[in-house]
Amino acid sequence: MVASIEETRTRNIVIVEDDEDIAESIRYNLEREGFRVRVAATGEDALNLILDRPPSLILLDLNLPHMSGFEMCRRLRAEAPTARVPILILTARTDEADKVLGLNIGADDYITKPFGMRELVARVNAVLRRADTTTES
């Protein structure tokens, strides 16, 4: 079942991205789709934001100041409130080893930059549908 507009509006997404232009573009496009969006530019700021109020989904860049996205993903998976929150990695890192590592440490999807906003929104919706299916089981 596809999420209705009402269900989508209740969804909270945290974008963890240090490039302000990219973060703002993603925020704009997700808000147009009805999502509530919060943004953090560093791993530490993101952890505080996410652990304070876990979102429906996390969009995570790997190249962050002070803490890598890999480390942040590991820490989120180790915390009970965020262990099952879907994580979508958005990064310029295209090496297969990085993709495999990201998926093996707990990311639900891995998208390399540059990416199209329509594809990103479609992947966000797909990950959220899968998360809904696993929580209903």
CSV table of C-alpha atoms in Angstrom, one decimal:
chain,number,residue,atom,x,y,z
A,1,MET,CA,0.0,0.0,0.0
A,2,VAL,CA,1.3,3.4,-1.0
A,3,ALA,CA,1.5,6.0,1.8
A,4,SER,CA,-1.3,8.6,1.6
A,5,ILE,CA,-0.6,12.3,1.6
A,6,GLU,CA,-1.7,12.4,5.3
A,7,GLU,CA,0.7,9.6,6.2
A,8,THR,CA,3.5,11.3,4.4
A,9,ARG,CA,2.9,14.6,6.2
A,10,THR,CA,3.4,12.9,9.5
A,11,ARG,CA,6.8,11.6,8.4
A,12,ASN,CA,9.9,13.3,9.9
A,13,ILE,CA,13.2,13.1,8.0
A,14,VAL,CA,16.6,14.3,9.3
A,15,ILE,CA,19.2,15.3,6.7
A,16,VAL,CA,22.8,15.1,7.8
A,17,GLU,CA,24.7,17.1,5.3
A,18,ASP,CA,27.5,19.6,5.7
A,19,ASP,CA,27.0,21.2,2.2
A,20,GLU,CA,24.4,23.9,2.9
A,21,ASP,CA,23.2,24.1,-0.8
A,22,ILE,CA,22.7,20.4,-1.1
A,23,ALA,CA,20.9,20.2,2.3
A,24,GLU,CA,18.6,23.1,1.3
A,25,SER,CA,17.8,21.5,-2.1
A,26,ILE,CA,16.9,18.2,-0.5
A,27,ARG,CA,14.9,19.9,2.2
A,28,TYR,CA,12.9,21.9,-0.3
A,29,ASN,CA,12.1,18.9,-2.4
A,30,LEU,CA,11.1,16.7,0.5
A,31,GLU,CA,8.9,19.4,2.1
A,32,ARG,CA,7.2,19.8,-1.3
A,33,GLU,CA,6.3,16.1,-0.9
A,34,GLY,CA,4.8,16.8,2.5
A,35,PHE,CA,7.6,15.6,4.8
A,36,ARG,CA,8.7,17.4,7.9
A,37,VAL,CA,12.5,18.0,7.6
A,38,ARG,CA,15.2,18.8,10.1
A,39,VAL,CA,18.9,19.4,9.0
A,40,ALA,CA,22.2,18.9,10.8
A,41,ALA,CA,25.6,19.8,9.4
A,42,THR,CA,27.8,17.8,11.7
A,43,GLY,CA,27.7,14.2,13.1
A,44,GLU,CA,27.5,15.4,16.7
A,45,ASP,CA,24.7,17.9,16.0
A,46,ALA,CA,22.8,15.1,14.1
A,47,LEU,CA,23.2,12.6,16.9
A,48,ASN,CA,21.8,15.1,19.4
A,49,LEU,CA,18.9,16.0,17.1
A,50,ILE,CA,18.1,12.3,16.2
A,51,LEU,CA,18.4,10.8,19.7
A,52,ASP,CA,16.3,13.6,21.1
A,53,ARG,CA,13.5,12.8,18.7
A,54,PRO,CA,14.0,9.9,16.4
A,55,PRO,CA,12.8,10.5,12.9
A,56,SER,CA,11.1,8.2,10.4
A,57,LEU,CA,14.2,8.3,8.1
A,58,ILE,CA,17.8,9.6,8.1
A,59,LEU,CA,19.6,10.9,5.0
A,60,LEU,CA,23.3,10.6,5.9
A,61,ASP,CA,26.3,12.1,4.1
A,62,LEU,CA,29.5,10.2,4.8
A,63,ASN,CA,32.0,13.1,4.6
A,64,LEU,CA,31.1,15.1,7.7
A,65,PRO,CA,33.2,17.3,10.0
A,66,HIS,CA,34.4,15.7,13.2
A,67,MET,CA,32.7,12.3,12.7
A,68,SER,CA,32.4,10.2,9.6
A,69,GLY,CA,29.0,9.1,8.4
A,70,PHE,CA,30.2,5.5,8.8
A,71,GLU,CA,30.8,6.1,12.5
A,72,MET,CA,27.5,7.9,12.9
A,73,CYS,CA,25.7,5.0,11.2
A,74,ARG,CA,27.3,2.5,13.6
A,75,ARG,CA,26.4,4.6,16.6
A,76,LEU,CA,22.8,5.0,15.5
A,77,ARG,CA,22.4,1.3,15.0
A,78,ALA,CA,23.8,0.7,18.5
A,79,GLU,CA,21.2,2.9,20.2
A,80,ALA,CA,17.8,1.4,21.0
A,81,PRO,CA,15.7,4.4,19.8
A,82,THR,CA,17.4,4.5,16.4
A,83,ALA,CA,18.4,0.9,15.8
A,84,ARG,CA,15.6,0.4,13.3
A,85,VAL,CA,15.3,3.9,11.9
A,86,PRO,CA,16.0,3.6,8.1
A,87,ILE,CA,19.2,5.2,7.0
A,88,LEU,CA,19.8,6.3,3.4
A,89,ILE,CA,23.4,7.2,2.7
A,90,LEU,CA,23.9,10.1,0.2
A,91,THR,CA,27.5,10.6,-0.7
A,92,ALA,CA,30.1,11.4,-3.4
A,93,ARG,CA,32.0,8.2,-2.4
A,94,THR,CA,31.5,5.9,-5.4
A,95,ASP,CA,33.9,3.0,-4.5
A,96,GLU,CA,32.4,-0.4,-4.2
A,97,ALA,CA,34.2,-0.9,-0.9
A,98,ASP,CA,32.4,2.2,0.6
A,99,LYS,CA,29.0,1.0,-0.7
A,100,VAL,CA,29.5,-2.4,0.8
A,101,LEU,CA,30.8,-1.0,4.1
A,102,GLY,CA,27.8,1.4,4.3
A,103,LEU,CA,25.3,-1.3,3.7
A,104,ASN,CA,27.0,-3.8,6.0
A,105,ILE,CA,27.1,-1.5,8.9
A,106,GLY,CA,23.4,-0.8,8.7
A,107,ALA,CA,22.4,1.6,5.9
A,108,ASP,CA,19.2,0.7,4.1
A,109,ASP,CA,20.2,2.2,0.8
A,110,TYR,CA,23.3,4.0,-0.7
A,111,ILE,CA,23.0,6.8,-3.3
A,112,THR,CA,25.9,8.5,-4.9
A,113,LYS,CA,26.1,12.2,-5.8
A,114,PRO,CA,25.1,13.7,-8.0
A,115,PHE,CA,21.6,12.3,-8.0
A,116,GLY,CA,18.2,13.5,-9.3
A,117,MET,CA,15.7,14.8,-6.8
A,118,ARG,CA,12.9,12.6,-8.2
A,119,GLU,CA,15.0,9.5,-7.8
A,120,LEU,CA,15.8,10.6,-4.2
A,121,VAL,CA,12.1,11.1,-3.3
A,122,ALA,CA,11.2,7.7,-4.9
A,123,ARG,CA,14.0,6.0,-2.9
A,124,VAL,CA,12.8,7.7,0.3
A,125,ASN,CA,9.3,6.5,-0.3
A,126,ALA,CA,10.5,3.0,-1.1
A,127,VAL,CA,12.6,2.8,2.1
A,128,LEU,CA,9.7,4.0,4.2
A,129,ARG,CA,7.3,1.5,2.6
A,130,ARG,CA,9.8,-1.3,3.4
A,131,ALA,CA,10.1,0.0,6.9
A,132,ASP,CA,6.3,0.0,7.3
A,133,THR,CA,6.1,-3.5,6.1
A,134,THR,CA,8.7,-4.8,8.5
A,135,THR,CA,7.1,-3.1,11.5
A,136,GLU,CA,3.7,-4.6,10.6
A,137,SER,CA,5.0,-8.1,10.5
